[in-house]
Protein backbone atom coordinates (compact mmCIF):
# COMPACT_ATOMS: atom_id res chain seq x y z
CA UNK A 1 0.00 0.00 0.00
CA UNK A 2 0.98 3.64 -0.31
CA UNK A 3 1.01 6.01 2.64
CA UNK A 4 -1.17 9.11 2.81
CA UNK A 5 0.83 12.28 3.20
CA UNK A 6 -0.12 15.95 2.76
CA UNK A 7 -3.27 15.17 0.81
CA UNK A 8 -1.80 12.51 -1.49
CA UNK A 9 -1.12 8.77 -1.60
CA UNK A 10 2.67 8.55 -1.75
CA UNK A 11 5.02 5.76 -2.75
CA UNK A 12 8.72 5.47 -1.95
CA UNK A 13 11.47 3.14 -3.07
CA UNK A 14 12.46 2.39 0.54
CA UNK A 15 9.78 0.00 1.82
CA UNK A 16 8.82 -2.00 4.92
CA UNK A 17 7.58 -5.57 4.54
CA UNK A 18 4.42 -6.38 6.48
CA UNK A 19 4.41 -10.07 7.43
CA UNK A 20 1.89 -12.59 8.67
CA UNK A 21 3.29 -13.52 12.10
CA UNK A 22 2.12 -17.14 11.74
CA UNK A 23 4.21 -18.13 8.71
CA UNK A 24 6.32 -15.00 8.12
CA UNK A 25 4.88 -14.61 4.60
CA UNK A 26 4.89 -11.06 3.19
CA UNK A 27 1.32 -9.71 3.01
CA UNK A 28 2.19 -6.32 1.56
CA UNK A 29 4.78 -3.57 1.72
CA UNK A 30 4.46 0.08 2.79
CA UNK A 31 6.73 3.10 2.25
CA UNK A 32 9.44 3.77 4.80
CA UNK A 33 8.87 7.43 5.73
CA UNK A 34 11.80 9.66 6.70
CA UNK A 35 12.31 12.97 8.51
CA UNK A 36 11.49 14.95 5.33
CA UNK A 37 8.09 13.25 5.22
CA UNK A 38 7.43 14.30 8.83
CA UNK A 39 8.07 17.92 7.83
CA UNK A 40 5.62 17.66 4.91
CA UNK A 41 3.03 16.04 7.16
CA UNK A 42 3.41 18.82 9.74
CA UNK A 43 3.05 21.61 7.17
CA UNK A 44 -0.06 19.93 5.72
CA UNK A 45 -1.53 19.35 9.18
CA UNK A 46 -1.37 23.06 9.99
CA UNK A 47 -3.54 23.69 6.91
CA UNK A 48 -5.68 20.67 7.79
CA UNK A 49 -6.34 22.07 11.25
CA UNK A 50 -7.71 25.26 9.66
CA UNK A 51 -9.91 23.19 7.32
CA UNK A 52 -11.25 21.21 10.27
CA UNK A 53 -12.02 24.36 12.27
CA UNK A 54 -14.14 25.59 9.37
CA UNK A 55 -16.35 22.46 9.51
CA UNK A 56 -19.36 22.57 11.80
CA UNK A 57 -19.88 19.94 14.47
CA UNK A 58 -22.71 18.58 12.35
CA UNK A 59 -20.41 18.18 9.34
CA UNK A 60 -17.71 16.48 11.39
CA UNK A 61 -20.30 14.12 12.84
CA UNK A 62 -21.59 13.29 9.34
CA UNK A 63 -18.08 12.38 8.15
CA UNK A 64 -17.45 10.13 11.14
CA UNK A 65 -20.86 8.49 10.90
CA UNK A 66 -20.35 7.76 7.21
CA UNK A 67 -16.90 6.34 7.97
CA UNK A 68 -18.46 4.08 10.61
CA UNK A 69 -20.99 2.84 8.04
CA UNK A 70 -18.31 2.18 5.42
CA UNK A 71 -16.25 0.33 7.99
CA UNK A 72 -19.25 -1.82 8.86
CA UNK A 73 -19.81 -2.64 5.18
CA UNK A 74 -16.18 -3.86 4.93
CA UNK A 75 -16.19 -5.94 8.10
CA UNK A 76 -15.14 -9.23 6.51
CA UNK A 77 -12.27 -7.73 4.54
CA UNK A 78 -10.97 -5.63 7.44
CA UNK A 79 -11.31 -8.47 9.96
CA UNK A 80 -9.17 -10.70 7.75
CA UNK A 81 -6.64 -7.89 7.27
CA UNK A 82 -6.33 -7.34 11.03
CA UNK A 83 -5.89 -11.07 11.66
CA UNK A 84 -3.37 -11.43 8.85
CA UNK A 85 -1.06 -8.64 9.95
CA UNK A 86 -1.53 -8.92 13.73
CA UNK A 87 -1.98 -12.66 14.29
CA UNK A 88 -5.22 -12.66 16.30
CA UNK A 89 -7.80 -15.29 15.36
CA UNK A 90 -10.39 -14.30 12.79
CA UNK A 91 -13.20 -14.05 15.34
CA UNK A 92 -11.11 -11.51 17.27
CA UNK A 93 -10.28 -9.63 14.06
CA UNK A 94 -13.96 -9.38 13.17
CA UNK A 95 -14.84 -8.33 16.73
CA UNK A 96 -12.23 -5.57 16.50
CA UNK A 97 -13.90 -4.19 13.37
CA UNK A 98 -17.23 -4.12 15.23
CA UNK A 99 -15.64 -2.23 18.11
CA UNK A 100 -13.91 0.18 15.73
CA UNK A 101 -17.25 0.98 14.15
CA UNK A 102 -18.66 1.64 17.61
CA UNK A 103 -15.68 3.90 18.44
CA UNK A 104 -16.26 5.97 15.31
CA UNK A 105 -20.01 6.20 16.02
CA UNK A 106 -19.32 7.38 19.56
CA UNK A 107 -16.86 9.93 18.16
CA UNK A 108 -19.49 11.17 15.70
CA UNK A 109 -21.87 11.76 18.61
CA UNK A 110 -19.20 13.65 20.55
CA UNK A 111 -18.62 15.98 17.57
CA UNK A 112 -22.01 17.52 18.45
CA UNK A 113 -21.27 17.95 22.15
CA UNK A 114 -18.36 20.35 22.43
CA UNK A 115 -19.92 22.36 25.20
CA UNK A 116 -18.65 25.00 27.58
CA UNK A 117 -20.27 26.36 30.74
CA UNK A 118 -21.58 29.65 32.08
CA UNK A 119 -19.44 30.88 34.99
CA UNK A 120 -21.23 32.39 38.01
CA UNK A 121 -18.93 35.42 38.10
CA UNK A 122 -21.26 37.45 40.31
CA UNK A 123 -20.31 35.02 43.08
CA UNK A 124 -16.80 36.54 43.07
CA UNK A 125 -15.91 39.86 44.73
CA UNK A 126 -16.09 42.47 41.97
CA UNK A 127 -17.75 39.99 39.62
CA UNK A 128 -21.19 41.58 39.51
CA UNK A 129 -22.23 42.92 36.12
CA UNK A 130 -20.01 40.53 34.19
CA UNK A 131 -20.86 37.46 32.14
CA UNK A 132 -18.36 34.59 32.02
CA UNK A 133 -18.42 31.45 29.94
CA UNK A 134 -16.04 28.87 28.49
CA UNK A 135 -15.51 27.77 24.92
CA UNK A 136 -14.05 24.39 24.05
CA UNK A 137 -11.73 24.65 21.04
CA UNK A 138 -9.63 22.08 19.15
CA UNK A 139 -5.94 21.70 19.99
CA UNK A 140 -4.94 22.07 16.33
CA UNK A 141 -2.52 19.34 15.29
CA UNK A 142 -2.66 15.98 17.08
CA UNK A 143 0.14 13.40 16.75
CA UNK A 144 -1.26 9.88 17.23
CA UNK A 145 1.15 6.98 17.71
CA UNK A 146 -0.34 3.49 18.00
CA UNK A 147 0.80 -0.05 18.91
CA UNK A 148 0.47 -3.30 16.97
CA UNK A 149 -2.03 -5.20 19.09
CA UNK A 150 -5.31 -3.49 18.11
CA UNK A 151 -4.27 -2.03 14.76
CA UNK A 152 -7.71 -0.66 13.89
CA UNK A 153 -9.61 0.08 17.11
CA UNK A 154 -6.77 1.82 18.93
CA UNK A 155 -6.26 3.97 15.83
CA UNK A 156 -10.00 4.79 15.87
CA UNK A 157 -9.72 5.70 19.57
CA UNK A 158 -7.28 8.48 18.63
CA UNK A 159 -8.33 9.55 15.13
CA UNK A 160 -12.10 9.49 15.88
CA UNK A 161 -12.05 11.88 18.88
CA UNK A 162 -9.32 14.06 17.31
CA UNK A 163 -11.45 14.67 14.22
CA UNK A 164 -14.66 14.95 16.25
CA UNK A 165 -13.00 17.78 18.19
CA UNK A 166 -11.97 19.56 14.98
CA UNK A 167 -8.25 18.73 14.89
CA UNK A 168 -5.96 17.53 12.11
CA UNK A 169 -4.09 14.28 12.81
CA UNK A 170 -0.67 12.91 11.96
CA UNK A 171 -0.93 9.17 12.51
CA UNK A 172 2.06 6.86 12.99
CA UNK A 173 0.84 3.25 13.20
CA UNK A 174 3.06 0.39 14.41
CA UNK A 175 5.45 -0.84 11.71
CA UNK A 176 4.27 -4.44 12.20
CA UNK A 177 0.62 -3.55 11.50
CA UNK A 178 0.22 -0.44 9.31
CA UNK A 179 -2.28 -1.89 6.80
CA UNK A 180 -5.43 -1.60 8.94
CA UNK A 181 -4.60 2.07 9.69
CA UNK A 182 -4.13 2.83 5.99
CA UNK A 183 -7.46 1.12 5.23
CA UNK A 184 -9.10 3.41 7.81
CA UNK A 185 -7.57 6.48 6.14
CA UNK A 186 -9.06 5.36 2.80
CA UNK A 187 -12.45 5.10 4.47
CA UNK A 188 -12.22 8.52 6.14
CA UNK A 189 -11.33 10.17 2.83
CA UNK A 190 -14.19 8.38 1.11
CA UNK A 191 -16.46 9.67 3.88
CA UNK A 192 -15.51 13.24 2.99
CA UNK A 193 -12.67 14.15 5.37
CA UNK A 194 -10.64 17.12 4.07
CA UNK A 195 -7.47 15.46 2.70
CA UNK A 196 -5.05 17.66 4.64
CA UNK A 197 -6.79 16.72 7.91
CA UNK A 198 -4.97 13.40 8.11
CA UNK A 199 -1.54 12.06 7.21
CA UNK A 200 -0.53 8.48 7.91
CA UNK A 201 3.22 8.01 8.03
CA UNK A 202 4.44 4.44 7.80
CA UNK A 203 7.97 4.08 9.08
CA UNK A 204 10.03 3.38 12.14
CA UNK A 205 8.97 5.12 15.34
CA UNK A 206 12.63 5.38 16.32
CA UNK A 207 13.32 7.39 13.14
CA UNK A 208 10.17 9.53 12.93
CA UNK A 209 9.14 9.85 16.56
CA UNK A 210 11.39 12.67 17.78
CA UNK A 211 10.67 14.91 14.78
CA UNK A 212 6.93 14.39 15.24
CA UNK A 213 6.80 14.72 19.00
CA UNK A 214 9.21 17.63 19.53
CA UNK A 215 7.75 19.94 16.87
CA UNK A 216 5.89 22.95 18.32
CA UNK A 217 3.24 22.76 15.57
CA UNK A 218 1.98 19.63 17.34
CA UNK A 219 -0.10 20.71 20.34
CA UNK A 220 -1.25 17.29 21.51
CA UNK A 221 0.37 13.85 21.49
CA UNK A 222 -1.70 10.75 22.07
CA UNK A 223 0.47 7.66 22.49
CA UNK A 224 -0.41 4.04 23.15
CA UNK A 225 2.47 1.62 23.53
CA UNK A 226 5.19 0.46 25.86
CA UNK A 227 6.25 2.25 29.02
CA UNK A 228 9.79 3.01 27.89
CA UNK A 229 8.80 4.52 24.55
CA UNK A 230 6.13 6.53 26.37
CA UNK A 231 8.69 7.92 28.78
CA UNK A 232 10.99 8.83 25.89
CA UNK A 233 8.17 10.68 24.12
CA UNK A 234 7.38 12.63 27.31
CA UNK A 235 11.01 13.73 27.49
CA UNK A 236 11.13 15.03 23.91
CA UNK A 237 7.59 16.45 23.82
CA UNK A 238 8.35 19.71 25.64
CA UNK A 239 5.37 21.95 26.40
CA UNK A 240 2.51 19.95 24.96
CA UNK A 241 -0.59 18.14 26.07
CA UNK A 242 0.17 14.42 26.28
CA UNK A 243 -1.95 11.30 26.79
CA UNK A 244 -0.06 8.11 27.65
CA UNK A 245 -1.72 4.68 27.43
CA UNK A 246 1.06 2.32 28.52
CA UNK A 247 1.58 -1.26 29.71
CA UNK A 248 0.61 -3.35 32.69
CA UNK A 249 0.89 -6.73 34.46
CA UNK A 250 -2.74 -6.88 35.51
CA UNK A 251 -3.83 -9.03 38.47
CA UNK A 252 -6.95 -10.94 39.50
CA UNK A 253 -7.51 -11.48 43.23
CA UNK A 254 -9.53 -14.62 44.06
CA UNK A 255 -11.13 -14.72 47.51
CA UNK A 256 -12.10 -17.95 49.30
CA UNK A 257 -15.81 -17.42 48.56
CA UNK A 258 -15.35 -17.08 44.80
CA UNK A 259 -17.18 -19.20 42.23
CA UNK A 260 -14.16 -21.08 40.86
CA UNK A 261 -15.83 -22.11 37.60
CA UNK A 262 -16.48 -18.48 36.87
CA UNK A 263 -12.90 -17.53 37.80
CA UNK A 264 -11.49 -20.27 35.57
CA UNK A 265 -13.70 -19.22 32.67
CA UNK A 266 -12.77 -15.55 33.08
CA UNK A 267 -9.06 -16.29 33.41
CA UNK A 268 -9.02 -18.44 30.25
CA UNK A 269 -10.74 -15.63 28.32
CA UNK A 270 -8.93 -12.64 29.78
CA UNK A 271 -5.46 -14.18 30.03
CA UNK A 272 -5.05 -15.66 26.57
CA UNK A 273 -7.11 -13.57 24.12
CA UNK A 274 -4.89 -12.24 21.33
CA UNK A 275 -2.14 -14.54 22.68
CA UNK A 276 -2.01 -12.44 25.84
CA UNK A 277 -0.96 -9.37 23.86
CA UNK A 278 -3.52 -7.05 25.38
CA UNK A 279 -2.41 -4.26 27.70
CA UNK A 280 -5.03 -5.38 30.26
CA UNK A 281 -4.49 -9.16 29.90
CA UNK A 282 -4.70 -11.15 33.11
CA UNK A 283 -1.05 -11.81 33.87
CA UNK A 284 -1.20 -12.55 37.60
CA UNK A 285 -3.73 -14.56 39.59
CA UNK A 286 -3.41 -13.99 43.34
CA UNK A 287 -5.59 -16.62 45.00
CA UNK A 288 -6.36 -17.06 48.69
CA UNK A 289 -5.00 -20.28 50.22
CA UNK A 290 -8.45 -21.84 50.69
CA UNK A 291 -9.10 -21.98 46.91
CA UNK A 292 -5.59 -21.92 45.47
CA UNK A 293 -5.25 -25.63 44.57
CA UNK A 294 -8.87 -26.09 43.49
CA UNK A 295 -8.52 -23.10 41.18
CA UNK A 296 -5.44 -24.60 39.53
CA UNK A 297 -7.41 -27.83 38.96
CA UNK A 298 -10.32 -25.87 37.44
CA UNK A 299 -8.06 -23.74 35.26
CA UNK A 300 -5.68 -26.39 33.86
CA UNK A 301 -8.16 -28.12 31.46
CA UNK A 302 -9.48 -24.79 30.26
CA UNK A 303 -6.00 -23.55 29.40
CA UNK A 304 -5.16 -26.84 27.69
CA UNK A 305 -8.33 -26.56 25.60
CA UNK A 306 -7.12 -23.34 23.93
CA UNK A 307 -5.78 -24.65 20.64
CA UNK A 308 -2.98 -22.53 19.23
CA UNK A 309 -2.29 -22.39 15.50
CA UNK A 310 -2.95 -20.59 12.23
CA UNK A 311 -5.12 -17.62 13.17
CA UNK A 312 -6.99 -17.67 9.86
CA UNK A 313 -8.16 -21.28 10.19
CA UNK A 314 -11.56 -21.92 11.76
CA UNK A 315 -11.22 -23.81 15.02
CA UNK A 316 -8.01 -22.09 16.11
CA UNK A 317 -8.56 -20.45 19.49
CA UNK A 318 -5.26 -18.59 19.78
CA UNK A 319 -2.87 -17.31 17.11
CA UNK A 320 0.85 -16.55 17.08
CA UNK A 321 2.67 -13.77 18.88
CA UNK A 322 3.67 -10.77 16.81
CA UNK A 323 7.38 -11.59 16.58
CA UNK A 324 9.52 -14.64 17.30
CA UNK A 325 11.73 -12.57 19.62
CA UNK A 326 8.66 -11.86 21.78
CA UNK A 327 7.73 -15.55 21.91
CA UNK A 328 11.34 -16.32 22.88
CA UNK A 329 11.17 -13.73 25.66
CA UNK A 330 7.99 -15.26 27.08
CA UNK A 331 9.56 -18.71 26.88
CA UNK A 332 12.69 -17.57 28.69
CA UNK A 333 10.76 -15.79 31.48
CA UNK A 334 8.62 -18.91 32.06
CA UNK A 335 11.72 -21.16 32.04
CA UNK A 336 13.46 -18.79 34.45
CA UNK A 337 10.48 -18.94 36.84
CA UNK A 338 10.37 -22.75 36.69
CA UNK A 339 14.13 -22.92 37.31
CA UNK A 340 13.56 -20.65 40.31
CA UNK A 341 10.98 -22.97 41.93
CA UNK A 342 7.68 -22.20 40.15
CA UNK A 343 5.61 -25.12 38.77
CA UNK A 344 4.60 -25.48 35.12
CA UNK A 345 0.94 -26.58 35.12
CA UNK A 346 0.12 -26.28 31.40
CA UNK A 347 1.85 -25.28 28.16
CA UNK A 348 5.43 -24.06 28.11
CA UNK A 349 6.32 -25.12 24.54
CA UNK A 350 7.19 -22.81 21.68
CA UNK A 351 7.22 -23.34 17.91
CA UNK A 352 8.44 -20.17 16.22
CA UNK A 353 5.97 -17.40 17.03
CA UNK A 354 3.47 -19.84 18.57
CA UNK A 355 3.77 -20.08 22.34
CA UNK A 356 1.38 -22.58 23.89
CA UNK A 357 -1.14 -21.18 26.40
CA UNK A 358 0.76 -21.55 29.66
CA UNK A 359 -0.12 -21.67 33.34
CA UNK A 360 2.57 -21.37 36.00
CA UNK A 361 1.84 -21.93 39.71
CA UNK A 362 3.73 -21.11 42.91
CA UNK A 363 5.17 -17.96 41.35
CA UNK A 364 7.23 -15.66 43.56
CA UNK A 365 6.00 -12.10 42.84
CA UNK A 366 9.61 -11.05 42.30
CA UNK A 367 9.94 -13.31 39.24
CA UNK A 368 9.86 -11.53 35.88
CA UNK A 369 6.69 -13.32 34.72
CA UNK A 370 4.98 -11.57 37.62
CA UNK A 371 6.71 -8.25 38.25
CA UNK A 372 7.32 -7.11 34.63
CA UNK A 373 4.90 -6.80 31.74
CA UNK A 374 4.88 -10.23 30.03
CA UNK A 375 2.56 -9.38 27.11
CA UNK A 376 2.18 -13.03 26.15
CA UNK A 377 0.00 -16.12 26.69
CA UNK A 378 1.07 -17.14 30.20
CA UNK A 379 -0.61 -16.61 33.57
CA UNK A 380 1.32 -16.65 36.85
CA UNK A 381 -0.40 -17.91 40.01
CA UNK A 382 0.60 -16.78 43.48
CA UNK A 383 -0.91 -17.70 46.85
CA UNK A 384 -1.94 -15.16 49.51
CA UNK A 385 -3.25 -15.63 53.07
CA UNK A 386 -5.46 -12.55 53.41
CA UNK A 387 -7.07 -9.80 51.35
CA UNK A 388 -4.50 -7.40 52.78
CA UNK A 389 -1.65 -9.56 51.48
CA UNK A 390 -3.39 -10.03 48.10
CA UNK A 391 -3.86 -6.26 47.70
CA UNK A 392 -0.26 -5.61 48.73
CA UNK A 393 0.96 -8.06 46.05
CA UNK A 394 -1.43 -6.59 43.46
CA UNK A 395 -0.08 -3.09 44.15
CA UNK A 396 3.58 -4.12 44.30
CA UNK A 397 4.25 -3.03 40.71
CA UNK A 398 4.97 0.24 38.92
CA UNK A 399 1.93 -0.43 36.73
CA UNK A 400 -1.74 0.32 37.43
CA UNK A 401 -3.94 -0.18 34.39
CA UNK A 402 -6.54 -2.82 35.30
CA UNK A 403 -7.33 -5.38 37.99
CA UNK A 404 -10.10 -7.79 38.97
CA UNK A 405 -11.45 -9.47 42.09
CA UNK A 406 -13.74 -12.47 42.51
CA UNK A 407 -15.80 -12.47 45.70
CA UNK A 408 -19.42 -12.45 46.83
CA UNK A 409 -18.50 -10.20 49.77
CA UNK A 410 -19.31 -6.53 49.09
CA UNK A 411 -16.94 -5.40 51.83
CA UNK A 412 -13.97 -7.16 50.22
CA UNK A 413 -15.04 -5.93 46.78
CA UNK A 414 -15.09 -2.32 47.98
CA UNK A 415 -11.79 -2.73 49.85
CA UNK A 416 -10.31 -3.88 46.53
CA UNK A 417 -11.90 -0.98 44.62
CA UNK A 418 -10.60 1.59 47.11
CA UNK A 419 -7.14 0.18 47.75
CA UNK A 420 -5.92 -1.29 44.45
CA UNK A 421 -4.11 1.46 42.52
CA UNK A 422 -5.48 0.88 39.08
CA UNK A 423 -7.36 2.86 36.45
CA UNK A 424 -9.93 0.11 35.69
CA UNK A 425 -11.29 -2.24 38.34
CA UNK A 426 -13.55 -5.24 37.74
CA UNK A 427 -15.61 -7.03 40.36
CA UNK A 428 -16.34 -10.64 39.41
CA UNK A 429 -14.56 -10.54 36.07
CA UNK A 430 -10.97 -10.35 34.85
CA UNK A 431 -9.18 -7.09 34.01
CA UNK A 432 -9.36 -7.61 30.25
CA UNK A 433 -12.75 -6.06 29.63
CA UNK A 434 -13.50 -2.73 28.03
CA UNK A 435 -16.54 -0.98 26.61
CA UNK A 436 -15.35 1.63 24.13
CA UNK A 437 -17.48 4.38 25.65
CA UNK A 438 -16.05 4.13 29.16
CA UNK A 439 -13.20 6.26 30.50
CA UNK A 440 -10.14 4.11 30.09
CA UNK A 441 -6.56 4.72 31.15
CA UNK A 442 -3.92 3.85 33.69
CA UNK A 443 -2.53 5.07 36.99
CA UNK A 444 1.14 5.06 38.01
CA UNK A 445 3.49 4.08 35.15
CA UNK A 446 0.59 2.75 33.09
CA UNK A 447 0.13 6.33 31.98
CA UNK A 448 -2.17 9.32 32.28
CA UNK A 449 -5.13 10.81 30.48
CA UNK A 450 -8.24 8.91 29.46
CA UNK A 451 -9.53 7.40 26.24
CA UNK A 452 -13.11 6.63 25.30
CA UNK A 453 -14.40 9.21 22.80
CA UNK A 454 -16.10 11.52 25.33
CA UNK A 455 -12.98 11.65 27.49
CA UNK A 456 -10.50 11.75 24.60
CA UNK A 457 -12.35 14.73 23.11
CA UNK A 458 -11.81 16.55 26.42
CA UNK A 459 -8.08 15.72 26.18
CA UNK A 460 -7.89 16.83 22.55
CA UNK A 461 -9.53 20.22 23.11
CA UNK A 462 -8.67 23.29 25.16
CA UNK A 463 -10.86 25.57 27.20
CA UNK A 464 -10.97 29.31 26.64
CA UNK A 465 -12.53 31.50 29.33
CA UNK A 466 -14.45 34.55 28.09
CA UNK A 467 -15.50 37.44 30.33
CA UNK A 468 -17.92 40.10 29.06
CA UNK A 469 -17.63 43.22 31.22
CA UNK A 470 -20.40 45.71 31.94
CA UNK A 471 -23.44 43.56 31.15
P1 LIG B 1 5.91 0.05 21.26
O1 LIG B 1 7.08 -0.75 20.84
O2 LIG B 1 6.08 1.02 22.37
O3 LIG B 1 5.40 0.81 19.94
C1 LIG B 1 4.25 1.61 19.95
C2 LIG B 1 4.37 2.66 18.86
O4 LIG B 1 5.43 3.56 19.19
C3 LIG B 1 4.71 2.10 17.48
O5 LIG B 1 4.02 2.82 16.49
C4 LIG B 1 6.20 2.35 17.39
O6 LIG B 1 6.68 2.43 16.07
C5 LIG B 1 6.28 3.70 18.07
N1 LIG B 1 7.61 4.08 18.53
C6 LIG B 1 8.69 3.29 18.77
N2 LIG B 1 9.75 4.06 19.16
C7 LIG B 1 9.33 5.34 19.16
C8 LIG B 1 9.94 6.59 19.46
N3 LIG B 1 11.21 6.67 19.86
N4 LIG B 1 9.21 7.72 19.35
C9 LIG B 1 7.92 7.67 18.96
N5 LIG B 1 7.28 6.50 18.65
C10 LIG B 1 7.97 5.36 18.75
O7 LIG B 1 4.67 -0.88 21.66
P2 LIG B 1 4.08 -2.16 20.90
O8 LIG B 1 5.04 -3.29 21.03
O9 LIG B 1 3.60 -1.78 19.55
O10 LIG B 1 2.78 -2.43 21.79
C11 LIG B 1 2.82 -3.11 23.00
C12 LIG B 1 2.81 -2.17 24.17
O11 LIG B 1 1.68 -1.30 24.09
C13 LIG B 1 2.62 -2.91 25.50
O12 LIG B 1 3.45 -2.35 26.47
C14 LIG B 1 1.15 -2.68 25.83
O13 LIG B 1 0.84 -2.80 27.18
C15 LIG B 1 0.97 -1.30 25.32
N6 LIG B 1 -0.46 -1.02 25.08
C16 LIG B 1 -1.13 -0.21 25.95
C17 LIG B 1 -2.49 0.03 25.78
C18 LIG B 1 -3.26 0.92 26.71
O14 LIG B 1 -4.38 1.30 26.35
N7 LIG B 1 -2.76 1.26 27.87
C19 LIG B 1 -3.16 -0.57 24.71
C20 LIG B 1 -2.44 -1.40 23.85
C21 LIG B 1 -1.08 -1.61 24.05
P3 LIG B 1 7.43 1.15 15.39
O15 LIG B 1 6.40 0.08 15.34
O16 LIG B 1 7.83 1.68 14.06
O17 LIG B 1 8.58 0.81 16.28
PDB file of C-alpha atoms and ligand atoms in Angstrom, residues 145-149 154 172-176 203-206 209-210 213 223-227 229 232-233 245-248 279 323 373 375 401 434 440 446, ligand 1:
ATOM      1  CA  UNK A 145       1.148   6.980  17.712  1.00  0.00           C
ATOM      2  CA  UNK A 146      -0.339   3.494  17.995  1.00  0.00           C
ATOM      3  CA  UNK A 147       0.802  -0.049  18.910  1.00  0.00           C
ATOM      4  CA  UNK A 148       0.473  -3.301  16.972  1.00  0.00           C
ATOM      5  CA  UNK A 149      -2.030  -5.200  19.091  1.00  0.00           C
ATOM      6  CA  UNK A 154      -6.768   1.824  18.929  1.00  0.00           C
ATOM      7  CA  UNK A 172       2.056   6.863  12.988  1.00  0.00           C
ATOM      8  CA  UNK A 173       0.842   3.246  13.198  1.00  0.00           C
ATOM      9  CA  UNK A 174       3.057   0.390  14.406  1.00  0.00           C
ATOM     10  CA  UNK A 175       5.453  -0.839  11.708  1.00  0.00           C
ATOM     11  CA  UNK A 176       4.267  -4.437  12.202  1.00  0.00           C
ATOM     12  CA  UNK A 203       7.974   4.084   9.084  1.00  0.00           C
ATOM     13  CA  UNK A 204      10.033   3.377  12.142  1.00  0.00           C
ATOM     14  CA  UNK A 205       8.972   5.122  15.336  1.00  0.00           C
ATOM     15  CA  UNK A 206      12.628   5.380  16.320  1.00  0.00           C
ATOM     16  CA  UNK A 209       9.142   9.854  16.559  1.00  0.00           C
ATOM     17  CA  UNK A 210      11.388  12.673  17.781  1.00  0.00           C
ATOM     18  CA  UNK A 213       6.805  14.718  18.997  1.00  0.00           C
ATOM     19  CA  UNK A 223       0.470   7.655  22.490  1.00  0.00           C
ATOM     20  CA  UNK A 224      -0.412   4.036  23.151  1.00  0.00           C
ATOM     21  CA  UNK A 225       2.473   1.621  23.535  1.00  0.00           C
ATOM     22  CA  UNK A 226       5.191   0.462  25.860  1.00  0.00           C
ATOM     23  CA  UNK A 227       6.245   2.249  29.024  1.00  0.00           C
ATOM     24  CA  UNK A 229       8.798   4.519  24.549  1.00  0.00           C
ATOM     25  CA  UNK A 232      10.995   8.828  25.895  1.00  0.00           C
ATOM     26  CA  UNK A 233       8.168  10.678  24.124  1.00  0.00           C
ATOM     27  CA  UNK A 245      -1.722   4.678  27.427  1.00  0.00           C
ATOM     28  CA  UNK A 246       1.058   2.317  28.524  1.00  0.00           C
ATOM     29  CA  UNK A 247       1.585  -1.256  29.706  1.00  0.00           C
ATOM     30  CA  UNK A 248       0.608  -3.354  32.692  1.00  0.00           C
ATOM     31  CA  UNK A 279      -2.413  -4.256  27.701  1.00  0.00           C
ATOM     32  CA  UNK A 323       7.385 -11.589  16.584  1.00  0.00           C
ATOM     33  CA  UNK A 373       4.903  -6.800  31.737  1.00  0.00           C
ATOM     34  CA  UNK A 375       2.555  -9.378  27.111  1.00  0.00           C
ATOM     35  CA  UNK A 401      -3.941  -0.179  34.392  1.00  0.00           C
ATOM     36  CA  UNK A 434     -13.504  -2.731  28.027  1.00  0.00           C
ATOM     37  CA  UNK A 440     -10.140   4.109  30.086  1.00  0.00           C
ATOM     38  CA  UNK A 446       0.587   2.748  33.086  1.00  0.00           C
TER      39      UNK A 446
HETATM   40  P1  LIG B   1       5.907   0.047  21.264  1.00  0.00           P
HETATM   41  O1  LIG B   1       7.076  -0.750  20.842  1.00  0.00           O
HETATM   42  O2  LIG B   1       6.076   1.018  22.370  1.00  0.00           O
HETATM   43  O3  LIG B   1       5.403   0.811  19.937  1.00  0.00           O
HETATM   44  C1  LIG B   1       4.252   1.611  19.946  1.00  0.00           C
HETATM   45  C2  LIG B   1       4.371   2.661  18.855  1.00  0.00           C
HETATM   46  O4  LIG B   1       5.433   3.559  19.189  1.00  0.00           O
HETATM   47  C3  LIG B   1       4.707   2.096  17.481  1.00  0.00           C
HETATM   48  O5  LIG B   1       4.021   2.816  16.491  1.00  0.00           O
HETATM   49  C4  LIG B   1       6.202   2.355  17.391  1.00  0.00           C
HETATM   50  O6  LIG B   1       6.685   2.432  16.069  1.00  0.00           O
HETATM   51  C5  LIG B   1       6.285   3.703  18.070  1.00  0.00           C
HETATM   52  N1  LIG B   1       7.612   4.081  18.526  1.00  0.00           N
HETATM   53  C6  LIG B   1       8.690   3.294  18.768  1.00  0.00           C
HETATM   54  N2  LIG B   1       9.749   4.056  19.163  1.00  0.00           N
HETATM   55  C7  LIG B   1       9.332   5.341  19.155  1.00  0.00           C
HETATM   56  C8  LIG B   1       9.940   6.590  19.461  1.00  0.00           C
HETATM   57  N3  LIG B   1      11.213   6.675  19.864  1.00  0.00           N
HETATM   58  N4  LIG B   1       9.212   7.724  19.349  1.00  0.00           N
HETATM   59  C9  LIG B   1       7.922   7.666  18.958  1.00  0.00           C
HETATM   60  N5  LIG B   1       7.278   6.505  18.646  1.00  0.00           N
HETATM   61  C10 LIG B   1       7.973   5.359  18.754  1.00  0.00           C
HETATM   62  O7  LIG B   1       4.670  -0.881  21.658  1.00  0.00           O
HETATM   63  P2  LIG B   1       4.081  -2.163  20.904  1.00  0.00           P
HETATM   64  O8  LIG B   1       5.037  -3.290  21.030  1.00  0.00           O
HETATM   65  O9  LIG B   1       3.600  -1.779  19.545  1.00  0.00           O
HETATM   66  O10 LIG B   1       2.778  -2.429  21.786  1.00  0.00           O
HETATM   67  C11 LIG B   1       2.819  -3.111  22.999  1.00  0.00           C
HETATM   68  C12 LIG B   1       2.805  -2.169  24.175  1.00  0.00           C
HETATM   69  O11 LIG B   1       1.678  -1.304  24.086  1.00  0.00           O
HETATM   70  C13 LIG B   1       2.621  -2.913  25.496  1.00  0.00           C
HETATM   71  O12 LIG B   1       3.450  -2.347  26.471  1.00  0.00           O
HETATM   72  C14 LIG B   1       1.153  -2.683  25.826  1.00  0.00           C
HETATM   73  O13 LIG B   1       0.840  -2.795  27.183  1.00  0.00           O
HETATM   74  C15 LIG B   1       0.967  -1.297  25.319  1.00  0.00           C
HETATM   75  N6  LIG B   1      -0.461  -1.023  25.084  1.00  0.00           N
HETATM   76  C16 LIG B   1      -1.128  -0.211  25.953  1.00  0.00           C
HETATM   77  C17 LIG B   1      -2.488   0.028  25.781  1.00  0.00           C
HETATM   78  C18 LIG B   1      -3.261   0.917  26.705  1.00  0.00           C
HETATM   79  O14 LIG B   1      -4.384   1.304  26.355  1.00  0.00           O
HETATM   80  N7  LIG B   1      -2.760   1.264  27.874  1.00  0.00           N
HETATM   81  C19 LIG B   1      -3.159  -0.565  24.709  1.00  0.00           C
HETATM   82  C20 LIG B   1      -2.438  -1.396  23.847  1.00  0.00           C
HETATM   83  C21 LIG B   1      -1.083  -1.610  24.045  1.00  0.00           C
HETATM   84  P3  LIG B   1       7.427   1.154  15.389  1.00  0.00           P
HETATM   85  O15 LIG B   1       6.399   0.081  15.338  1.00  0.00           O
HETATM   86  O16 LIG B   1       7.832   1.679  14.062  1.00  0.00           O
HETATM   87  O17 LIG B   1       8.583   0.814  16.283  1.00  0.00           O
END
